[in-house]
PDB file of N, CA and C in Angstrom:
ATOM      1  N   MET A 834      91.573 146.760 103.635  1.00 72.00           N
ATOM      2  CA  MET A 834      91.310 145.573 102.849  1.00 72.00           C
ATOM      3  C   MET A 834      92.622 144.919 102.422  1.00 72.00           C
ATOM      4  N   LEU A 835      93.577 145.705 101.996  1.00 78.00           N
ATOM      5  CA  LEU A 835      94.872 145.175 101.567  1.00 78.00           C
ATOM      6  C   LEU A 835      95.626 144.574 102.747  1.00 78.00           C
ATOM      7  N   MET A 836      95.530 145.215 103.907  1.00 81.00           N
ATOM      8  CA  MET A 836      96.212 144.699 105.090  1.00 81.00           C
ATOM      9  C   MET A 836      95.588 143.384 105.558  1.00 81.00           C
ATOM     10  N   GLN A 837      94.279 143.226 105.413  1.00 84.00           N
ATOM     11  CA  GLN A 837      93.633 141.969 105.781  1.00 84.00           C
ATOM     12  C   GLN A 837      94.094 140.841 104.868  1.00 84.00           C
ATOM     13  N   GLY A 838      94.244 141.139 103.593  1.00 85.00           N
ATOM     14  CA  GLY A 838      94.752 140.143 102.654  1.00 85.00           C
ATOM     15  C   GLY A 838      96.182 139.744 102.975  1.00 85.00           C
ATOM     16  N   PHE A 839      97.004 140.729 103.331  1.00 86.00           N
ATOM     17  CA  PHE A 839      98.387 140.437 103.700  1.00 86.00           C
ATOM     18  C   PHE A 839      98.451 139.615 104.982  1.00 86.00           C
ATOM     19  N   ALA A 840      97.621 139.959 105.960  1.00 85.00           N
ATOM     20  CA  ALA A 840      97.593 139.208 107.215  1.00 85.00           C
ATOM     21  C   ALA A 840      97.106 137.785 106.983  1.00 85.00           C
ATOM     22  N   GLY A 841      96.144 137.619 106.111  1.00 88.00           N
ATOM     23  CA  GLY A 841      95.664 136.280 105.779  1.00 88.00           C
ATOM     24  C   GLY A 841      96.736 135.456 105.083  1.00 88.00           C
ATOM     25  N   PHE A 842      97.462 136.081 104.176  1.00 90.00           N
ATOM     26  CA  PHE A 842      98.555 135.393 103.485  1.00 90.00           C
ATOM     27  C   PHE A 842      99.650 134.994 104.460  1.00 90.00           C
ATOM     28  N   MET A 843      99.989 135.876 105.373  1.00 89.00           N
ATOM     29  CA  MET A 843     101.040 135.578 106.344  1.00 89.00           C
ATOM     30  C   MET A 843     100.606 134.468 107.303  1.00 89.00           C
ATOM     31  N   SER A 844      99.341 134.437 107.669  1.00 90.00           N
ATOM     32  CA  SER A 844      98.880 133.357 108.547  1.00 90.00           C
ATOM     33  C   SER A 844      98.889 132.024 107.807  1.00 90.00           C
ATOM     34  N   LEU A 845      98.553 132.006 106.528  1.00 92.00           N
ATOM     35  CA  LEU A 845      98.637 130.779 105.745  1.00 92.00           C
ATOM     36  C   LEU A 845     100.087 130.323 105.576  1.00 92.00           C
ATOM     37  N   LEU A 846     100.979 131.273 105.379  1.00 91.00           N
ATOM     38  CA  LEU A 846     102.399 130.947 105.259  1.00 91.00           C
ATOM     39  C   LEU A 846     102.939 130.406 106.578  1.00 91.00           C
ATOM     40  N   SER A 847     102.514 130.985 107.678  1.00 92.00           N
ATOM     41  CA  SER A 847     102.920 130.503 108.993  1.00 92.00           C
ATOM     42  C   SER A 847     102.386 129.091 109.243  1.00 92.00           C
ATOM     43  N   LEU A 848     101.158 128.827 108.858  1.00 93.00           N
ATOM     44  CA  LEU A 848     100.585 127.493 108.998  1.00 93.00           C
ATOM     45  C   LEU A 848     101.342 126.482 108.142  1.00 93.00           C
ATOM     46  N   ALA A 849     101.717 126.876 106.938  1.00 94.00           N
ATOM     47  CA  ALA A 849     102.484 125.986 106.061  1.00 94.00           C
ATOM     48  C   ALA A 849     103.843 125.653 106.681  1.00 94.00           C
ATOM     49  N   LEU A 850     104.496 126.636 107.301  1.00 94.00           N
ATOM     50  CA  LEU A 850     105.779 126.379 107.964  1.00 94.00           C
ATOM     51  C   LEU A 850     105.612 125.436 109.151  1.00 94.00           C
ATOM     52  N   ILE A 851     104.543 125.604 109.907  1.00 95.00           N
ATOM     53  CA  ILE A 851     104.283 124.722 111.052  1.00 95.00           C
ATOM     54  C   ILE A 851     104.053 123.295 110.570  1.00 95.00           C
ATOM     55  N   LEU A 852     103.265 123.138 109.526  1.00 96.00           N
ATOM     56  CA  LEU A 852     102.997 121.805 108.988  1.00 96.00           C
ATOM     57  C   LEU A 852     104.255 121.168 108.410  1.00 96.00           C
ATOM     58  N   PHE A 853     105.061 121.950 107.715  1.00 96.00           N
ATOM     59  CA  PHE A 853     106.299 121.450 107.114  1.00 96.00           C
ATOM     60  C   PHE A 853     107.277 120.982 108.186  1.00 96.00           C
ATOM     61  N   SER A 854     107.468 121.797 109.216  1.00 96.00           N
ATOM     62  CA  SER A 854     108.383 121.392 110.282  1.00 96.00           C
ATOM     63  C   SER A 854     107.810 120.242 111.104  1.00 96.00           C
ATOM     64  N   GLY A 855     106.500 120.194 111.260  1.00 96.00           N
ATOM     65  CA  GLY A 855     105.870 119.076 111.962  1.00 96.00           C
ATOM     66  C   GLY A 855     106.025 117.769 111.201  1.00 96.00           C
ATOM     67  N   PHE A 856     105.873 117.819 109.876  1.00 97.00           N
ATOM     68  CA  PHE A 856     106.074 116.627 109.066  1.00 97.00           C
ATOM     69  C   PHE A 856     107.516 116.139 109.165  1.00 97.00           C
ATOM     70  N   ALA A 857     108.468 117.061 109.108  1.00 97.00           N
ATOM     71  CA  ALA A 857     109.879 116.677 109.211  1.00 97.00           C
ATOM     72  C   ALA A 857     110.172 116.068 110.580  1.00 97.00           C
ATOM     73  N   LEU A 858     109.577 116.610 111.632  1.00 97.00           N
ATOM     74  CA  LEU A 858     109.786 116.082 112.977  1.00 97.00           C
ATOM     75  C   LEU A 858     109.230 114.664 113.101  1.00 97.00           C
ATOM     76  N   VAL A 859     108.027 114.433 112.612  1.00 96.00           N
ATOM     77  CA  VAL A 859     107.434 113.100 112.666  1.00 96.00           C
ATOM     78  C   VAL A 859     108.233 112.124 111.813  1.00 96.00           C
ATOM     79  N   ASP A 860     108.672 112.569 110.638  1.00 96.00           N
ATOM     80  CA  ASP A 860     109.473 111.713 109.767  1.00 96.00           C
ATOM     81  C   ASP A 860     110.788 111.328 110.438  1.00 96.00           C
ATOM     82  N   ALA A 861     111.428 112.277 111.095  1.00 95.00           N
ATOM     83  CA  ALA A 861     112.682 111.981 111.794  1.00 95.00           C
ATOM     84  C   ALA A 861     112.448 111.026 112.954  1.00 95.00           C
ATOM     85  N   ALA A 862     111.293 111.115 113.582  1.00 95.00           N
ATOM     86  CA  ALA A 862     111.005 110.253 114.733  1.00 95.00           C
ATOM     87  C   ALA A 862     110.758 108.806 114.325  1.00 95.00           C
ATOM     88  N   ILE A 863     110.218 108.567 113.127  1.00 94.00           N
ATOM     89  CA  ILE A 863     109.895 107.196 112.738  1.00 94.00           C
ATOM     90  C   ILE A 863     111.050 106.474 112.052  1.00 94.00           C
ATOM     91  N   ARG A 864     112.110 107.192 111.715  1.00 92.00           N
ATOM     92  CA  ARG A 864     113.263 106.552 111.067  1.00 92.00           C
ATOM     93  C   ARG A 864     114.108 105.811 112.102  1.00 92.00           C
ATOM     94  N   ARG A 865     114.784 104.763 111.650  1.00 91.00           N
ATOM     95  CA  ARG A 865     115.645 103.983 112.538  1.00 91.00           C
ATOM     96  C   ARG A 865     116.883 104.783 112.921  1.00 91.00           C
ATOM     97  N   GLU A 866     117.322 104.612 114.170  1.00 91.00           N
ATOM     98  CA  GLU A 866     118.476 105.370 114.677  1.00 91.00           C
ATOM     99  C   GLU A 866     119.766 104.950 113.988  1.00 91.00           C
ATOM    100  N   ASP A 867     119.922 103.671 113.683  1.00 90.00           N
ATOM    101  CA  ASP A 867     121.167 103.220 113.063  1.00 90.00           C
ATOM    102  C   ASP A 867     121.312 103.711 111.627  1.00 90.00           C
ATOM    103  N   ALA A 868     120.208 104.056 110.982  1.00 91.00           N
ATOM    104  CA  ALA A 868     120.281 104.575 109.614  1.00 91.00           C
ATOM    105  C   ALA A 868     120.944 105.953 109.585  1.00 91.00           C
ATOM    106  N   TYR A 869     120.755 106.741 110.620  1.00 92.00           N
ATOM    107  CA  TYR A 869     121.401 108.056 110.684  1.00 92.00           C
ATOM    108  C   TYR A 869     122.919 107.889 110.756  1.00 92.00           C
ATOM    109  N   ARG A 870     123.358 106.953 111.606  1.00 89.00           N
ATOM    110  CA  ARG A 870     124.801 106.716 111.731  1.00 89.00           C
ATOM    111  C   ARG A 870     125.372 106.119 110.455  1.00 89.00           C
ATOM    112  N   ALA A 871     124.624 105.212 109.823  1.00 90.00           N
ATOM    113  CA  ALA A 871     125.106 104.587 108.594  1.00 90.00           C
ATOM    114  C   ALA A 871     125.214 105.603 107.454  1.00 90.00           C
ATOM    115  N   ALA A 872     124.352 106.589 107.454  1.00 89.00           N
ATOM    116  CA  ALA A 872     124.381 107.629 106.416  1.00 89.00           C
ATOM    117  C   ALA A 872     125.328 108.769 106.770  1.00 89.00           C
ATOM    118  N   SER A 873     125.960 108.711 107.939  1.00 89.00           N
ATOM    119  CA  SER A 873     126.865 109.765 108.417  1.00 89.00           C
ATOM    120  C   SER A 873     126.178 111.123 108.454  1.00 89.00           C
ATOM    121  N   LYS A 874     124.985 111.167 109.046  1.00 89.00           N
ATOM    122  CA  LYS A 874     124.181 112.395 109.116  1.00 89.00           C
ATOM    123  C   LYS A 874     123.836 112.755 110.552  1.00 89.00           C
ATOM    124  N   GLN A 875     124.813 112.922 111.409  1.00 90.00           N
ATOM    125  CA  GLN A 875     124.613 113.196 112.834  1.00 90.00           C
ATOM    126  C   GLN A 875     123.871 112.027 113.467  1.00 90.00           C
ATOM    127  N   THR A 876     123.111 112.274 114.522  1.00 92.00           N
ATOM    128  CA  THR A 876     122.376 111.202 115.193  1.00 92.00           C
ATOM    129  C   THR A 876     120.890 111.534 115.195  1.00 92.00           C
ATOM    130  N   LYS A 877     120.087 110.531 115.494  1.00 94.00           N
ATOM    131  CA  LYS A 877     118.646 110.744 115.541  1.00 94.00           C
ATOM    132  C   LYS A 877     118.250 111.745 116.623  1.00 94.00           C
ATOM    133  N   PRO A 878     118.798 111.632 117.873  1.00 94.00           N
ATOM    134  CA  PRO A 878     118.433 112.641 118.879  1.00 94.00           C
ATOM    135  C   PRO A 878     118.811 114.063 118.467  1.00 94.00           C
ATOM    136  N   PHE A 879     119.932 114.233 117.785  1.00 95.00           N
ATOM    137  CA  PHE A 879     120.347 115.561 117.313  1.00 95.00           C
ATOM    138  C   PHE A 879     119.265 116.139 116.400  1.00 95.00           C
ATOM    139  N   TRP A 880     118.828 115.363 115.411  1.00 95.00           N
ATOM    140  CA  TRP A 880     117.835 115.878 114.471  1.00 95.00           C
ATOM    141  C   TRP A 880     116.469 116.040 115.117  1.00 95.00           C
ATOM    142  N   LEU A 881     116.138 115.185 116.071  1.00 96.00           N
ATOM    143  CA  LEU A 881     114.862 115.367 116.771  1.00 96.00           C
ATOM    144  C   LEU A 881     114.849 116.658 117.574  1.00 96.00           C
ATOM    145  N   ILE A 882     115.953 116.968 118.222  1.00 96.00           N
ATOM    146  CA  ILE A 882     116.034 118.214 118.996  1.00 96.00           C
ATOM    147  C   ILE A 882     115.974 119.419 118.071  1.00 96.00           C
ATOM    148  N   ILE A 883     116.746 119.406 116.996  1.00 96.00           N
ATOM    149  CA  ILE A 883     116.762 120.539 116.058  1.00 96.00           C
ATOM    150  C   ILE A 883     115.380 120.757 115.451  1.00 96.00           C
ATOM    151  N   LEU A 884     114.747 119.683 115.000  1.00 96.00           N
ATOM    152  CA  LEU A 884     113.441 119.824 114.361  1.00 96.00           C
ATOM    153  C   LEU A 884     112.340 120.173 115.363  1.00 96.00           C
ATOM    154  N   ALA A 885     112.462 119.709 116.600  1.00 97.00           N
ATOM    155  CA  ALA A 885     111.489 120.089 117.628  1.00 97.00           C
ATOM    156  C   ALA A 885     111.609 121.577 117.953  1.00 97.00           C
ATOM    157  N   ILE A 886     112.830 122.065 118.041  1.00 96.00           N
ATOM    158  CA  ILE A 886     113.030 123.499 118.273  1.00 96.00           C
ATOM    159  C   ILE A 886     112.466 124.306 117.103  1.00 96.00           C
ATOM    160  N   ALA A 887     112.711 123.838 115.879  1.00 95.00           N
ATOM    161  CA  ALA A 887     112.174 124.532 114.702  1.00 95.00           C
ATOM    162  C   ALA A 887     110.652 124.545 114.728  1.00 95.00           C
ATOM    163  N   PHE A 888     110.033 123.437 115.133  1.00 96.00           N
ATOM    164  CA  PHE A 888     108.568 123.369 115.205  1.00 96.00           C
ATOM    165  C   PHE A 888     108.026 124.341 116.242  1.00 96.00           C
ATOM    166  N   VAL A 889     108.635 124.362 117.421  1.00 95.00           N
ATOM    167  CA  VAL A 889     108.171 125.252 118.491  1.00 95.00           C
ATOM    168  C   VAL A 889     108.373 126.717 118.104  1.00 95.00           C
ATOM    169  N   VAL A 890     109.503 127.016 117.492  1.00 94.00           N
ATOM    170  CA  VAL A 890     109.769 128.399 117.065  1.00 94.00           C
ATOM    171  C   VAL A 890     108.749 128.829 116.011  1.00 94.00           C
ATOM    172  N   ASN A 891     108.452 127.947 115.055  1.00 92.00           N
ATOM    173  CA  ASN A 891     107.451 128.290 114.035  1.00 92.00           C
ATOM    174  C   ASN A 891     106.066 128.444 114.648  1.00 92.00           C
ATOM    175  N   TRP A 892     105.799 127.719 115.718  1.00 92.00           N
ATOM    176  CA  TRP A 892     104.498 127.801 116.387  1.00 92.00           C
ATOM    177  C   TRP A 892     104.357 129.109 117.181  1.00 92.00           C
ATOM    178  N   LEU A 893     105.446 129.527 117.844  1.00 93.00           N
ATOM    179  CA  LEU A 893     105.357 130.661 118.765  1.00 93.00           C
ATOM    180  C   LEU A 893     105.619 132.026 118.143  1.00 93.00           C
ATOM    181  N   PHE A 894     106.503 132.086 117.166  1.00 90.00           N
ATOM    182  CA  PHE A 894     106.940 133.385 116.659  1.00 90.00           C
ATOM    183  C   PHE A 894     106.301 133.715 115.318  1.00 90.00           C
ATOM    184  N   SER A 895     106.204 134.995 115.059  1.00 83.00           N
ATOM    185  CA  SER A 895     105.669 135.478 113.794  1.00 83.00           C
ATOM    186  C   SER A 895     106.631 135.147 112.664  1.00 83.00           C
ATOM    187  N   ILE A 896     106.078 134.979 111.487  1.00 82.00           N
ATOM    188  CA  ILE A 896     106.885 134.664 110.313  1.00 82.00           C
ATOM    189  C   ILE A 896     107.806 135.836 109.952  1.00 82.00           C
ATOM    190  N   LEU A 897     107.483 137.013 110.428  1.00 81.00           N
ATOM    191  CA  LEU A 897     108.310 138.182 110.130  1.00 81.00           C
ATOM    192  C   LEU A 897     109.556 138.244 111.008  1.00 81.00           C
ATOM    193  N   SER A 898     109.655 137.387 112.000  1.00 85.00           N
ATOM    194  CA  SER A 898     110.839 137.305 112.846  1.00 85.00           C
ATOM    195  C   SER A 898     111.905 136.481 112.142  1.00 85.00           C
ATOM    196  N   PHE A 899     113.149 136.597 112.584  1.00 89.00           N
ATOM    197  CA  PHE A 899     114.225 135.831 111.943  1.00 89.00           C
ATOM    198  C   PHE A 899     114.314 134.402 112.465  1.00 89.00           C
ATOM    199  N   LEU A 900     113.754 134.114 113.644  1.00 91.00           N
ATOM    200  CA  LEU A 900     113.837 132.767 114.211  1.00 91.00           C
ATOM    201  C   LEU A 900     113.114 131.708 113.377  1.00 91.00           C
ATOM    202  N   PRO A 901     111.905 131.971 112.855  1.00 91.00           N
ATOM    203  CA  PRO A 901     111.289 130.966 111.985  1.00 91.00           C
ATOM    204  C   PRO A 901     112.081 130.713 110.703  1.00 91.00           C
ATOM    205  N   VAL A 902     112.805 131.696 110.244  1.00 92.00           N
ATOM    206  CA  VAL A 902     113.636 131.504 109.049  1.00 92.00           C
ATOM    207  C   VAL A 902     114.771 130.526 109.356  1.00 92.00           C
ATOM    208  N   ILE A 903     115.359 130.633 110.547  1.00 93.00           N
ATOM    209  CA  ILE A 903     116.406 129.695 110.952  1.00 93.00           C
ATOM    210  C   ILE A 903     115.824 128.290 111.074  1.00 93.00           C
ATOM    211  N   GLY A 904     114.621 128.175 111.644  1.00 93.00           N
ATOM    212  CA  GLY A 904     113.956 126.879 111.739  1.00 93.00           C
ATOM    213  C   GLY A 904     113.630 126.308 110.367  1.00 93.00           C
ATOM    214  N   LEU A 905     113.248 127.181 109.438  1.00 93.00           N
ATOM    215  CA  LEU A 905     112.961 126.735 108.079  1.00 93.00           C
ATOM    216  C   LEU A 905     114.217 126.197 107.407  1.00 93.00           C
ATOM    217  N   VAL A 906     115.339 126.855 107.622  1.00 95.00           N
ATOM    218  CA  VAL A 906     116.603 126.382 107.045  1.00 95.00           C
ATOM    219  C   VAL A 906     116.963 125.007 107.594  1.00 95.00           C
ATOM    220  N   ALA A 907     116.802 124.809 108.892  1.00 95.00           N
ATOM    221  CA  ALA A 907     117.092 123.503 109.495  1.00 95.00           C
ATOM    222  C   ALA A 907     116.162 122.433 108.944  1.00 95.00           C
ATOM    223  N   THR A 908     114.898 122.761 108.765  1.00 96.00           N
ATOM    224  CA  THR A 908     113.937 121.805 108.227  1.00 96.00           C
ATOM    225  C   THR A 908     114.254 121.461 106.782  1.00 96.00           C
ATOM    226  N   ILE A 909     114.633 122.452 106.007  1.00 96.00           N
ATOM    227  CA  ILE A 909     114.994 122.208 104.606  1.00 96.00           C
ATOM    228  C   ILE A 909     116.238 121.334 104.521  1.00 96.00           C
ATOM    229  N   VAL A 910     117.225 121.573 105.379  1.00 95.00           N
ATOM    230  CA  VAL A 910     118.431 120.742 105.385  1.00 95.00           C
ATOM    231  C   VAL A 910     118.065 119.294 105.674  1.00 95.00           C
ATOM    232  N   TYR A 911     117.185 119.074 106.644  1.00 96.00           N
ATOM    233  CA  TYR A 911     116.757 117.707 106.941  1.00 96.00           C
ATOM    234  C   TYR A 911     116.048 117.082 105.740  1.00 96.00           C
ATOM    235  N   MET A 912     115.104 117.800 105.165  1.00 95.00           N
ATOM    236  CA  MET A 912     114.289 117.234 104.093  1.00 95.00           C
ATOM    237  C   MET A 912     115.086 116.994 102.805  1.00 95.00           C
ATOM    238  N   VAL A 913     116.062 117.838 102.518  1.00 95.00           N
ATOM    239  CA  VAL A 913     116.790 117.732 101.259  1.00 95.00           C
ATOM    240  C   VAL A 913     118.030 116.854 101.375  1.00 95.00           C
ATOM    241  N   ASP A 914     118.683 116.867 102.514  1.00 94.00           N
ATOM    242  CA  ASP A 914     119.950 116.153 102.656  1.00 94.00           C
ATOM    243  C   ASP A 914     119.830 114.889 103.504  1.00 94.00           C
ATOM    244  N   VAL A 915     119.295 115.003 104.693  1.00 94.00           N
ATOM    245  CA  VAL A 915     119.298 113.890 105.646  1.00 94.00           C
ATOM    246  C   VAL A 915     118.230 112.859 105.302  1.00 94.00           C
ATOM    247  N   ARG A 916     117.013 113.286 105.059  1.00 94.00           N
ATOM    248  CA  ARG A 916     115.910 112.353 104.820  1.00 94.00           C
ATOM    249  C   ARG A 916     116.170 111.412 103.643  1.00 94.00           C
ATOM    250  N   PRO A 917     116.603 111.902 102.483  1.00 93.00           N
ATOM    251  CA  PRO A 917     116.862 110.951 101.388  1.00 93.00           C
ATOM    252  C   PRO A 917     117.964 109.940 101.715  1.00 93.00           C
ATOM    253  N   ALA A 918     119.004 110.363 102.413  1.00 92.00           N
ATOM    254  CA  ALA A 918     120.091 109.437 102.761  1.00 92.00           C
ATOM    255  C   ALA A 918     119.614 108.388 103.747  1.00 92.00           C
ATOM    256  N   VAL A 919     118.830 108.792 104.731  1.00 92.00           N
ATOM    257  CA  VAL A 919     118.327 107.850 105.732  1.00 92.00           C
ATOM    258  C   VAL A 919     117.310 106.907 105.102  1.00 92.00           C
ATOM    259  N   ARG A 920     116.472 107.411 104.218  1.00 91.00           N
ATOM    260  CA  ARG A 920     115.502 106.554 103.535  1.00 91.00           C
ATOM    261  C   ARG A 920     116.197 105.524 102.660  1.00 91.00           C
ATOM    262  N   GLN A 921     117.264 105.921 102.017  1.00 91.00           N
ATOM    263  CA  GLN A 921     117.988 104.986 101.158  1.00 91.00           C
ATOM    264  C   GLN A 921     118.635 103.877 101.989  1.00 91.00           C
ATOM    265  N   ILE A 922     119.181 104.239 103.137  1.00 88.00           N
ATOM    266  CA  ILE A 922     119.815 103.248 104.007  1.00 88.00           C
ATOM    267  C   ILE A 922     118.765 102.299 104.589  1.00 88.00           C
ATOM    268  N   SER A 923     117.648 102.852 105.041  1.00 82.00           N
ATOM    269  CA  SER A 923     116.649 102.031 105.721  1.00 82.00           C
ATOM    270  C   SER A 923     115.699 101.333 104.767  1.00 82.00           C
ATOM    271  N   GLY A 924     115.825 101.587 103.472  1.00 75.00           N
ATOM    272  CA  GLY A 924     114.972 100.908 102.504  1.00 75.00           C
ATOM    273  C   GLY A 924     113.629 101.568 102.294  1.00 75.00           C
ATOM    274  N   GLY A 925     113.446 102.777 102.769  1.00 64.00           N
ATOM    275  CA  GLY A 925     112.174 103.470 102.601  1.00 64.00           C
ATOM    276  C   GLY A 925     111.935 103.964 101.198  1.00 64.00           C
ATOM    277  N   GLY A 926     112.974 104.085 100.404  1.00 56.00           N
ATOM    278  CA  GLY A 926     112.820 104.587  99.045  1.00 56.00           C
ATOM    279  C   GLY A 926     112.802 103.495  98.006  1.00 56.00           C
ATOM    280  N   ARG A 927     112.678 102.233  98.432  1.00 52.00           N
ATOM    281  CA  ARG A 927     112.710 101.105  97.503  1.00 52.00           C
ATOM    282  C   ARG A 927     111.464 101.102  96.634  1.00 52.00           C
ATOM    283  N   LYS A 928     111.638 100.832  95.365  1.00 52.00           N
ATOM    284  CA  LYS A 928     110.513 100.744  94.449  1.00 52.00           C
ATOM    285  C   LYS A 928     109.830  99.398  94.630  1.00 52.00           C
ATOM    286  N   SER A 929     108.542  99.362  94.391  1.00 50.00           N
ATOM    287  CA  SER A 929     107.816  98.108  94.537  1.00 50.00           C
ATOM    288  C   SER A 929     108.190  97.166  93.404  1.00 50.00           C
ATOM    289  N   GLY A 930     108.071  95.891  93.668  1.00 50.00           N
ATOM    290  CA  GLY A 930     108.388  94.902  92.660  1.00 50.00           C
ATOM    291  C   GLY A 930     109.777  94.329  92.807  1.00 50.00           C
ATOM    292  N   GLY A 931     110.588  94.856  93.713  1.00 52.00           N
ATOM    293  CA  GLY A 931     111.931  94.351  93.910  1.00 52.00           C
ATOM    294  C   GLY A 931     111.922  93.125  94.804  1.00 52.00           C
ATOM    295  N   SER A 932     112.907  92.285  94.623  1.00 56.00           N
ATOM    296  CA  SER A 932     113.024  91.092  95.438  1.00 56.00           C
ATOM    297  C   SER A 932     113.868  91.389  96.663  1.00 56.00           C
ATOM    298  N   SER A 933     113.713  90.553  97.697  1.00 58.00           N
ATOM    299  CA  SER A 933     114.519  90.758  98.892  1.00 58.00           C
ATOM    300  C   SER A 933     115.969  90.390  98.651  1.00 58.00           C
ATOM    301  N   SER A 934     116.245  89.690  97.547  1.00 59.00           N
ATOM    302  CA  SER A 934     117.620  89.316  97.236  1.00 59.00           C
ATOM    303  C   SER A 934     118.279  90.290  96.265  1.00 59.00           C
ATOM    304  N   ASP A 935     117.612  91.382  95.948  1.00 62.00           N
ATOM    305  CA  ASP A 935     118.192  92.374  95.045  1.00 62.00           C
ATOM    306  C   ASP A 935     119.306  93.136  95.732  1.00 62.00           C
ATOM    307  N   GLY A 936     120.418  93.265  95.058  1.00 62.00           N
ATOM    308  CA  GLY A 936     121.533  94.059  95.547  1.00 62.00           C
ATOM    309  C   GLY A 936     121.489  95.430  94.926  1.00 62.00           C
ATOM    310  N   PRO A 937     122.513  96.238  95.146  1.00 63.00           N
ATOM    311  CA  PRO A 937     122.508  97.596  94.603  1.00 63.00           C
ATOM    312  C   PRO A 937     122.650  97.630  93.081  1.00 63.00           C
ATOM    313  N   TYR A 938     123.133  96.527  92.466  1.00 65.00           N
ATOM    314  CA  TYR A 938     123.338  96.508  91.019  1.00 65.00           C
ATOM    315  C   TYR A 938     122.444  95.490  90.324  1.00 65.00           C
ATOM    316  N   GLY A 939     121.418  95.021  90.989  1.00 63.00           N
ATOM    317  CA  GLY A 939     120.490  94.075  90.395  1.00 63.00           C
ATOM    318  C   GLY A 939     120.319  92.862  91.280  1.00 63.00           C
ATOM    319  N   PRO A 940     119.616  91.849  90.764  1.00 64.00           N
ATOM    320  CA  PRO A 940     119.354  90.668  91.587  1.00 64.00           C
ATOM    321  C   PRO A 940     120.604  89.851  91.839  1.00 64.00           C
ATOM    322  N   TYR A 941     120.692  89.299  93.029  1.00 64.00           N
ATOM    323  CA  TYR A 941     121.795  88.423  93.390  1.00 64.00           C
ATOM    324  C   TYR A 941     121.404  87.009  92.994  1.00 64.00           C
ATOM    325  N   ASN A 942     122.237  86.360  92.207  1.00 63.00           N
ATOM    326  CA  ASN A 942     121.883  85.039  91.697  1.00 63.00           C
ATOM    327  C   ASN A 942     122.635  83.914  92.386  1.00 63.00           C
ATOM    328  N   GLY A 943     123.268  84.146  93.491  1.00 61.00           N
ATOM    329  CA  GLY A 943     123.929  83.102  94.241  1.00 61.00           C
ATOM    330  C   GLY A 943     125.225  82.604  93.641  1.00 61.00           C
ATOM    331  N   GLY A 944     125.889  83.386  92.837  1.00 58.00           N
ATOM    332  CA  GLY A 944     127.169  83.008  92.247  1.00 58.00           C
ATOM    333  C   GLY A 944     127.047  82.105  91.043  1.00 58.00           C
ATOM    334  N   ARG A 945     125.872  82.014  90.452  1.00 57.00           N
ATOM    335  CA  ARG A 945     125.690  81.172  89.263  1.00 57.00           C
ATOM    336  C   ARG A 945     126.081  81.882  88.016  1.00 57.00           C
TER     337      ARG A 945
END
């Protein structure tokens, strides 16, 4: 009974890792390529390859192996470091209600 509970927990954890890496892969695919260069965060193909490998590794290997842990680290690096920088460059993190003429320090008033 205890082993069934542990196996169920590990399968849920494995599913969560697959979903997490899949979300990061899709997010990296929909971002603009020039935003990666502007944020100085490698290139879009680099992150797509890394995150695709992490997704496949999480899909194929058991969570008790060390390979999914490496994939998890790569996914966390993307989500914590690269994604916020790319979103900021591409305007994905903009709050609603802002004008298209807003600069980084407030609205641009045309030199008035």
